Amino acid sequence: MTQAPATTRRTARRHDREIIALAVPAFGSLVAEPLFVMVDSAVIGHLGTPQLAGLGVAAGLLTTAVSVFIFLAYATTAAVARRVGAGDLPAAIRQGMDGIWLALLLGAAVIATVLPTAPWLVEAFGASGTAAPYATTYLRISALGIPAMLMVLAATGLLRGLQDTRTPLYVALGGFSANAVLNVGLVYGAGLGIAGSAWGTVIAQCGMAAVYLAVVVRGARRHGASLRPDAAGIRASAQAGVPLLVRTLSLRAVLLIATAIAARIGDAEVAAHQIVITLWNLLAFALDAIAIAGQAIIGRYLGAGDRAGARAACRRMVQWGIASGLVLGLLVVLARPLFIPLFTSDPAVRGPLLTTLLVVAVTQPVSGVVFILDGVLMGAGDGPYLAGAMVLTLALFTPVALAVPAFGGGLVTLWWAMALMMTVRMLTLLLRTRSGRWIVTGASR
């Protein structure tokens, strides 16, 4: 009678060690990525307001592009982890190479699109007449680094699938450091202005891609995996990524609609909303790190044919998600007096911001479950369900959000609509995980 609880505790501790070993480095690499833009902002901010405004527009477009292609990391992680679980490392590396080749093709297509349309994209994004030339310059140069950026996403997915989140952390930190040095040297030392900042970022991204390629090539040679492009493998990687692309676009649509509604409510409200979104994204990094661990662990268990292990890991990670959400929510409540003055001294902004942050705090446990189950189903390769669930969530959220200003609601009401959106996501994900239909074992789904 005493062995079962002891066995359960040992299993839980084993899962905890795995989650921590994968999630902590993953969190570090996630935080390092937005630091690229922060460094660029700090350096360019001293050139002048038009240059900084131009960077803001160009960075917004580039960030959107990266978020759209994040499936390169997610789909690759799940596919590689399955083959690791099946004990076929050559096939795992081969799968990752298919993702890298797909990233190169997509990167080339993005360059071909962005270079001639950069002025139009900048104008469509609302850049002023003084900021537009700087935004166009930065965007055109930075576009040259997009293939490297997408390769980094795919290679990161490959290493995560191989249960290695430390190497992406080291590469991200190295890239951040190189970007900082290059920005200062090229902007001020070489006198290139905003173009120097863009070139510094491109060089840093290419350096990161080169390091990843060196790691992958070394692993491929060690295990006898082919590095040549395989049309069928690239096509399969693209097909696996399409549902995740739909999911990501639907989620981006939710965030864009929320921002548009906040803008309709008033200037103070949209300013407060921007601050809340900034914090919301920061909190998401912590939860997403556990979700990344979930992708790698679940994929490995399913590849090994271990249904019970996959279920046990899923349960333990959900517990982690709830606990992390409770801790993060408490931190938001306690840190409000310190956090708000960092961003605004305007009483008109502080009013709605103070109450809205409470809504964010209350919903963090829900967010914890959503992020974890999202990662679990991604690790299982259950992309079509995730796409359908997110489209449904968007369809339910849109009329509710549009009704907020129509019925005189403010920013707090809008964020309760966001809380409803997260609750709908949680319910759809819980239904799927409890059904067991996501548990498909084998080296491929």
Tab-separated table of N, CA and C in Angstrom, residues 38-49 51-52 55 179-198 200:
chain	number	residue	atom	x	y	z
A	38	MET	N	15.647	45.691	-27.850
A	38	MET	CA	15.918	46.643	-26.780
A	38	MET	C	17.280	47.320	-26.979
A	39	VAL	N	18.288	46.522	-27.378
A	39	VAL	CA	19.610	47.087	-27.639
A	39	VAL	C	19.548	48.072	-28.792
A	40	ASP	N	18.887	47.661	-29.875
A	40	ASP	CA	18.741	48.552	-31.025
A	40	ASP	C	18.052	49.857	-30.613
A	41	SER	N	17.013	49.741	-29.779
A	41	SER	CA	16.274	50.929	-29.342
A	41	SER	C	17.155	51.851	-28.514
A	42	ALA	N	17.954	51.247	-27.608
A	42	ALA	CA	18.815	52.063	-26.752
A	42	ALA	C	19.861	52.803	-27.567
A	43	VAL	N	20.422	52.129	-28.577
A	43	VAL	CA	21.474	52.748	-29.396
A	43	VAL	C	20.878	53.809	-30.325
A	44	ILE	N	19.805	53.470	-31.009
A	44	ILE	CA	19.213	54.382	-31.990
A	44	ILE	C	18.507	55.553	-31.305
A	45	GLY	N	18.022	55.329	-30.069
A	45	GLY	CA	17.309	56.392	-29.371
A	45	GLY	C	18.131	57.656	-29.220
A	46	HIS	N	19.450	57.524	-29.196
A	46	HIS	CA	20.315	58.695	-29.051
A	46	HIS	C	20.565	59.402	-30.379
A	47	LEU	N	20.115	58.798	-31.477
A	47	LEU	CA	20.261	59.454	-32.776
A	47	LEU	C	19.178	60.501	-32.997
A	48	GLY	N	17.986	60.259	-32.423
A	48	GLY	CA	16.886	61.193	-32.609
A	48	GLY	C	15.547	60.493	-32.585
A	49	THR	N	14.484	61.266	-32.393
A	49	THR	CA	13.138	60.704	-32.315
A	49	THR	C	12.677	60.083	-33.638
A	51	GLN	N	14.435	58.620	-35.944
A	51	GLN	CA	15.125	57.341	-36.112
A	51	GLN	C	14.520	56.279	-35.196
A	52	LEU	N	14.227	56.658	-33.948
A	52	LEU	CA	13.646	55.702	-33.011
A	52	LEU	C	12.244	55.294	-33.446
A	55	LEU	N	12.598	52.853	-36.239
A	55	LEU	CA	12.937	51.527	-35.714
A	55	LEU	C	11.702	50.838	-35.161
A	179	ASN	N	25.461	41.486	-30.986
A	179	ASN	CA	24.588	42.527	-31.521
A	179	ASN	C	24.840	43.860	-30.816
A	180	ALA	N	25.017	43.812	-29.492
A	180	ALA	CA	25.260	45.047	-28.734
A	180	ALA	C	26.564	45.714	-29.164
A	181	VAL	N	27.616	44.917	-29.276
A	181	VAL	CA	28.923	45.467	-29.662
A	181	VAL	C	28.879	46.011	-31.086
A	182	LEU	N	28.296	45.235	-32.007
A	182	LEU	CA	28.232	45.659	-33.407
A	182	LEU	C	27.391	46.923	-33.578
A	183	ASN	N	26.296	47.016	-32.831
A	183	ASN	CA	25.444	48.199	-32.938
A	183	ASN	C	26.205	49.460	-32.564
A	184	VAL	N	26.860	49.433	-31.427
A	184	VAL	CA	27.605	50.615	-30.986
A	184	VAL	C	28.720	50.941	-31.982
A	185	GLY	N	29.449	49.929	-32.432
A	185	GLY	CA	30.571	50.148	-33.345
A	185	GLY	C	30.151	50.682	-34.692
A	186	LEU	N	29.065	50.117	-35.267
A	186	LEU	CA	28.647	50.515	-36.606
A	186	LEU	C	27.840	51.814	-36.603
A	187	VAL	N	27.021	52.019	-35.557
A	187	VAL	CA	26.196	53.232	-35.513
A	187	VAL	C	27.056	54.458	-35.229
A	188	TYR	N	27.908	54.353	-34.213
A	188	TYR	CA	28.695	55.510	-33.785
A	188	TYR	C	30.140	55.447	-34.290
A	189	GLY	N	30.798	54.291	-34.141
A	189	GLY	CA	32.184	54.185	-34.588
A	189	GLY	C	32.334	54.383	-36.084
A	190	ALA	N	31.488	53.700	-36.868
A	190	ALA	CA	31.544	53.816	-38.324
A	190	ALA	C	30.646	54.922	-38.861
A	191	GLY	N	29.814	55.494	-38.005
A	191	GLY	CA	28.954	56.599	-38.423
A	191	GLY	C	27.870	56.211	-39.407
A	192	LEU	N	27.375	54.949	-39.332
A	192	LEU	CA	26.374	54.489	-40.298
A	192	LEU	C	24.939	54.780	-39.875
A	193	GLY	N	24.740	55.277	-38.654
A	193	GLY	CA	23.394	55.610	-38.212
A	193	GLY	C	22.516	54.392	-38.085
A	194	ILE	N	21.239	54.548	-38.441
A	194	ILE	CA	20.275	53.459	-38.281
A	194	ILE	C	20.627	52.262	-39.167
A	195	ALA	N	21.270	52.528	-40.319
A	195	ALA	CA	21.704	51.425	-41.192
A	195	ALA	C	22.743	50.559	-40.477
A	196	GLY	N	23.610	51.185	-39.677
A	196	GLY	CA	24.612	50.435	-38.933
A	196	GLY	C	23.979	49.498	-37.924
A	197	SER	N	22.896	49.954	-37.284
A	197	SER	CA	22.183	49.102	-36.334
A	197	SER	C	21.589	47.888	-37.039
A	198	ALA	N	21.001	48.120	-38.219
A	198	ALA	CA	20.415	47.017	-38.979
A	198	ALA	C	21.483	46.014	-39.413
A	200	GLY	N	24.362	45.502	-37.969
A	200	GLY	CA	24.834	44.809	-36.782
A	200	GLY	C	23.934	43.640	-36.411
